[in-house]
Amino acid sequence: MATTDTLLNRVFDRRYVIRRKLGSGGMADVYLAEDQELGRRVALKMLNDRHAADDQFVERFRREAQSAAGLNHPNIVSIFDRGHAEGTYYIAMEYLDGRTLKELLVRNGPTPVPIAIDYARQILGALSFAHRNGIVHRDIKPHNIVVGTDGRLKVTDFGIARSGASQMTEAG
């Protein structure tokens, strides 16, 4: 029996029209939405219901938005907004038209060496910029790298990032 996503094709937080689900992770679901105020497509990352009442997950989610929002780099996903509405927390970020590096590796197999070197340089450029700004990502993996149709990579999911002065850690 198929379940219907009650968020689809409706306005969330009086601003975002949710169009389709892009994916799910351990603590959040991501939707393609249209920002009615700014007239652009965004990826809306919404904390799962089961985690919205958990202070530790809420703090981790808040920290992701705060960590990434301060980073303006061509290889890091841009954060536009964050908030709390309708019983959950959300982050509105740049919508990336592409595939995760994980999806491409599964579909295409090993990446040719010159392309792999280009990808590594882009990822390292993003991480270097984040580090210079006091943010350590701590979860770099192919799932958290999006490859655009133009070949530009974007580092995403700063969910367990740590600020240089932060003492907060995550188990696992």
GROMACS .gro file of N, CA, C and O in nm, residues 67-78 94 96 117-141 144-146 151-158 161-162:
model
  208
   67SER      N    1   2.651   2.639   1.091
   67SER     CA    2   2.785   2.613   1.039
   67SER      C    3   2.793   2.645   0.889
   67SER      O    4   2.882   2.716   0.845
   68ALA      N    5   2.700   2.591   0.813
   68ALA     CA    6   2.705   2.607   0.669
   68ALA      C    7   2.664   2.747   0.623
   68ALA      O    8   2.714   2.796   0.522
   69ALA      N    9   2.576   2.812   0.698
   69ALA     CA   10   2.527   2.944   0.656
   69ALA      C   11   2.638   3.047   0.648
   69ALA      O   12   2.632   3.141   0.568
   70GLY      N   13   2.741   3.031   0.729
   70GLY     CA   14   2.850   3.127   0.730
   70GLY      C   15   2.955   3.102   0.624
   70GLY      O   16   3.053   3.177   0.616
   71LEU      N   17   2.936   3.001   0.542
   71LEU     CA   18   3.037   2.965   0.442
   71LEU      C   19   2.989   3.002   0.302
   71LEU      O   20   2.891   2.946   0.254
   72ASN      N   21   3.058   3.093   0.238
   72ASN     CA   22   3.025   3.134   0.103
   72ASN      C   23   3.139   3.092   0.011
   72ASN      O   24   3.240   3.162   0.003
   73HIS      N   25   3.122   2.977  -0.054
   73HIS     CA   26   3.227   2.919  -0.140
   73HIS      C   27   3.158   2.847  -0.256
   73HIS      O   28   3.052   2.786  -0.238
   74PRO      N   29   3.217   2.851  -0.376
   74PRO     CA   30   3.152   2.787  -0.491
   74PRO      C   31   3.135   2.635  -0.478
   74PRO      O   32   3.056   2.577  -0.553
   75ASN      N   33   3.206   2.571  -0.386
   75ASN     CA   34   3.193   2.427  -0.370
   75ASN      C   35   3.127   2.386  -0.240
   75ASN      O   36   3.137   2.271  -0.197
   76ILE      N   37   3.055   2.479  -0.178
   76ILE     CA   38   2.978   2.450  -0.056
   76ILE      C   39   2.835   2.495  -0.079
   76ILE      O   40   2.811   2.607  -0.126
   77VAL      N   41   2.740   2.407  -0.047
   77VAL     CA   42   2.599   2.440  -0.066
   77VAL      C   43   2.564   2.566   0.013
   77VAL      O   44   2.610   2.585   0.127
   78SER      N   45   2.487   2.656  -0.048
   78SER     CA   46   2.446   2.780   0.017
   78SER      C   47   2.322   2.758   0.102
   78SER      O   48   2.227   2.692   0.059
   94GLU      N   49   2.030   2.603  -0.114
   94GLU     CA   50   2.045   2.600  -0.259
   94GLU      C   51   2.001   2.464  -0.313
   94GLU      O   52   2.042   2.360  -0.263
   96LEU      N   53   2.039   2.188  -0.574
   96LEU     CA   54   2.147   2.143  -0.662
   96LEU      C   55   2.092   2.045  -0.764
   96LEU      O   56   2.043   1.938  -0.728
  117ILE      N   57   4.080   1.362  -1.002
  117ILE     CA   58   4.170   1.466  -0.951
  117ILE      C   59   4.096   1.600  -0.943
  117ILE      O   60   4.107   1.673  -0.843
  118ASP      N   61   4.018   1.632  -1.045
  118ASP     CA   62   3.939   1.756  -1.043
  118ASP      C   63   3.841   1.755  -0.926
  118ASP      O   64   3.828   1.854  -0.853
  119TYR      N   65   3.773   1.643  -0.906
  119TYR     CA   66   3.678   1.630  -0.796
  119TYR      C   67   3.750   1.649  -0.662
  119TYR      O   68   3.702   1.722  -0.574
  120ALA      N   69   3.864   1.585  -0.646
  120ALA     CA   70   3.940   1.595  -0.521
  120ALA      C   71   3.980   1.740  -0.495
  120ALA      O   72   3.970   1.789  -0.381
  121ARG      N   73   4.023   1.809  -0.597
  121ARG     CA   74   4.064   1.950  -0.581
  121ARG      C   75   3.945   2.036  -0.536
  121ARG      O   76   3.960   2.124  -0.451
  122GLN      N   77   3.828   2.011  -0.596
  122GLN     CA   78   3.711   2.090  -0.558
  122GLN      C   79   3.670   2.062  -0.413
  122GLN      O   80   3.639   2.155  -0.336
  123ILE      N   81   3.671   1.935  -0.375
  123ILE     CA   82   3.635   1.898  -0.238
  123ILE      C   83   3.735   1.957  -0.139
  123ILE      O   84   3.698   2.016  -0.036
  124LEU      N   85   3.863   1.943  -0.171
  124LEU     CA   86   3.967   1.997  -0.082
  124LEU      C   87   3.960   2.149  -0.072
  124LEU      O   88   3.985   2.207   0.034
  125GLY      N   89   3.924   2.215  -0.182
  125GLY     CA   90   3.907   2.361  -0.179
  125GLY      C   91   3.794   2.400  -0.083
  125GLY      O   92   3.808   2.495  -0.005
  126ALA      N   93   3.684   2.326  -0.089
  126ALA     CA   94   3.572   2.354   0.001
  126ALA      C   95   3.609   2.329   0.146
  126ALA      O   96   3.581   2.411   0.234
  127LEU      N   97   3.676   2.218   0.172
  127LEU     CA   98   3.715   2.185   0.310
  127LEU      C   99   3.818   2.282   0.364
  127LEU      O  100   3.812   2.323   0.480
  128SER      N  101   3.912   2.321   0.280
  128SER     CA  102   4.013   2.418   0.320
  128SER      C  103   3.947   2.550   0.360
  128SER      O  104   3.981   2.610   0.462
  129PHE      N  105   3.850   2.594   0.280
  129PHE     CA  106   3.779   2.718   0.310
  129PHE      C  107   3.703   2.705   0.442
  129PHE      O  108   3.707   2.795   0.527
  130ALA      N  109   3.633   2.592   0.460
  130ALA     CA  110   3.560   2.569   0.585
  130ALA      C  111   3.656   2.571   0.704
  130ALA      O  112   3.628   2.634   0.807
  131HIS      N  113   3.770   2.503   0.691
  131HIS     CA  114   3.867   2.497   0.801
  131HIS      C  115   3.921   2.636   0.835
  131HIS      O  116   3.937   2.669   0.953
  132ARG      N  117   3.950   2.714   0.732
  132ARG     CA  118   3.999   2.851   0.757
  132ARG      C  119   3.895   2.935   0.832
  132ARG      O  120   3.929   3.032   0.897
  133ASN      N  121   3.768   2.895   0.820
  133ASN     CA  122   3.660   2.965   0.887
  133ASN      C  123   3.614   2.894   1.015
  133ASN      O  124   3.506   2.922   1.067
  134GLY      N  125   3.697   2.801   1.062
  134GLY     CA  126   3.671   2.737   1.190
  134GLY      C  127   3.568   2.626   1.190
  134GLY      O  128   3.520   2.585   1.295
  135ILE      N  129   3.534   2.573   1.073
  135ILE     CA  130   3.434   2.466   1.064
  135ILE      C  131   3.501   2.338   1.012
  135ILE      O  132   3.567   2.339   0.909
  136VAL      N  133   3.481   2.229   1.086
  136VAL     CA  134   3.529   2.097   1.045
  136VAL      C  135   3.407   2.013   1.010
  136VAL      O  136   3.319   1.992   1.095
  137HIS      N  137   3.397   1.965   0.887
  137HIS     CA  138   3.280   1.894   0.838
  137HIS      C  139   3.256   1.763   0.913
  137HIS      O  140   3.147   1.734   0.955
  138ARG      N  141   3.354   1.679   0.924
  138ARG     CA  142   3.354   1.552   0.996
  138ARG      C  143   3.269   1.440   0.935
  138ARG      O  144   3.250   1.337   0.998
  139ASP      N  145   3.216   1.459   0.815
  139ASP     CA  146   3.137   1.351   0.754
  139ASP      C  147   3.149   1.354   0.602
  139ASP      O  148   3.051   1.340   0.531
  140ILE      N  149   3.271   1.371   0.553
  140ILE     CA  150   3.291   1.373   0.408
  140ILE      C  151   3.282   1.230   0.356
  140ILE      O  152   3.353   1.140   0.402
  141LYS      N  153   3.191   1.210   0.264
  141LYS     CA  154   3.171   1.081   0.198
  141LYS      C  155   3.097   1.108   0.067
  141LYS      O  156   3.039   1.216   0.049
  144ASN      N  157   2.759   1.286   0.053
  144ASN     CA  158   2.749   1.427   0.089
  144ASN      C  159   2.818   1.521  -0.010
  144ASN      O  160   2.846   1.636   0.022
  145ILE      N  161   2.843   1.470  -0.130
  145ILE     CA  162   2.900   1.550  -0.238
  145ILE      C  163   2.802   1.542  -0.355
  145ILE      O  164   2.767   1.434  -0.401
  146VAL      N  165   2.757   1.658  -0.402
  146VAL     CA  166   2.668   1.661  -0.518
  146VAL      C  167   2.747   1.710  -0.638
  146VAL      O  168   2.818   1.811  -0.630
  151GLY      N  169   2.962   1.974  -1.382
  151GLY     CA  170   3.085   1.918  -1.328
  151GLY      C  171   3.132   1.982  -1.199
  151GLY      O  172   3.229   1.937  -1.138
  152ARG      N  173   3.063   2.086  -1.154
  152ARG     CA  174   3.100   2.150  -1.027
  152ARG      C  175   3.045   2.067  -0.911
  152ARG      O  176   2.931   2.024  -0.912
  153LEU      N  177   3.131   2.047  -0.812
  153LEU     CA  178   3.092   1.974  -0.692
  153LEU      C  179   3.051   2.070  -0.582
  153LEU      O  180   3.102   2.182  -0.575
  154LYS      N  181   2.959   2.024  -0.498
  154LYS     CA  182   2.918   2.099  -0.381
  154LYS      C  183   2.920   2.005  -0.262
  154LYS      O  184   2.862   1.896  -0.265
  155VAL      N  185   2.986   2.048  -0.155
  155VAL     CA  186   2.985   1.974  -0.030
  155VAL      C  187   2.856   2.010   0.043
  155VAL      O  188   2.821   2.128   0.054
  156THR      N  189   2.785   1.909   0.090
  156THR     CA  190   2.658   1.928   0.160
  156THR      C  191   2.664   1.862   0.297
  156THR      O  192   2.764   1.800   0.333
  157ASP      N  193   2.557   1.872   0.370
  157ASP     CA  194   2.532   1.803   0.496
  157ASP      C  195   2.639   1.830   0.602
  157ASP      O  196   2.724   1.747   0.631
  158PHE      N  197   2.629   1.946   0.660
  158PHE     CA  198   2.717   1.984   0.770
  158PHE      C  199   2.657   1.944   0.905
  158PHE      O  200   2.682   2.007   1.006
  161ALA      N  201   2.911   1.880   1.166
  161ALA     CA  202   3.025   1.972   1.162
  161ALA      C  203   3.051   2.025   1.302
  161ALA      O  204   2.962   2.031   1.386
  162ARG      N  205   3.174   2.063   1.322
  162ARG     CA  206   3.213   2.117   1.452
  162ARG      C  207   3.283   2.250   1.432
  162ARG      O  208   3.371   2.264   1.349
   0.00000   0.00000   0.00000
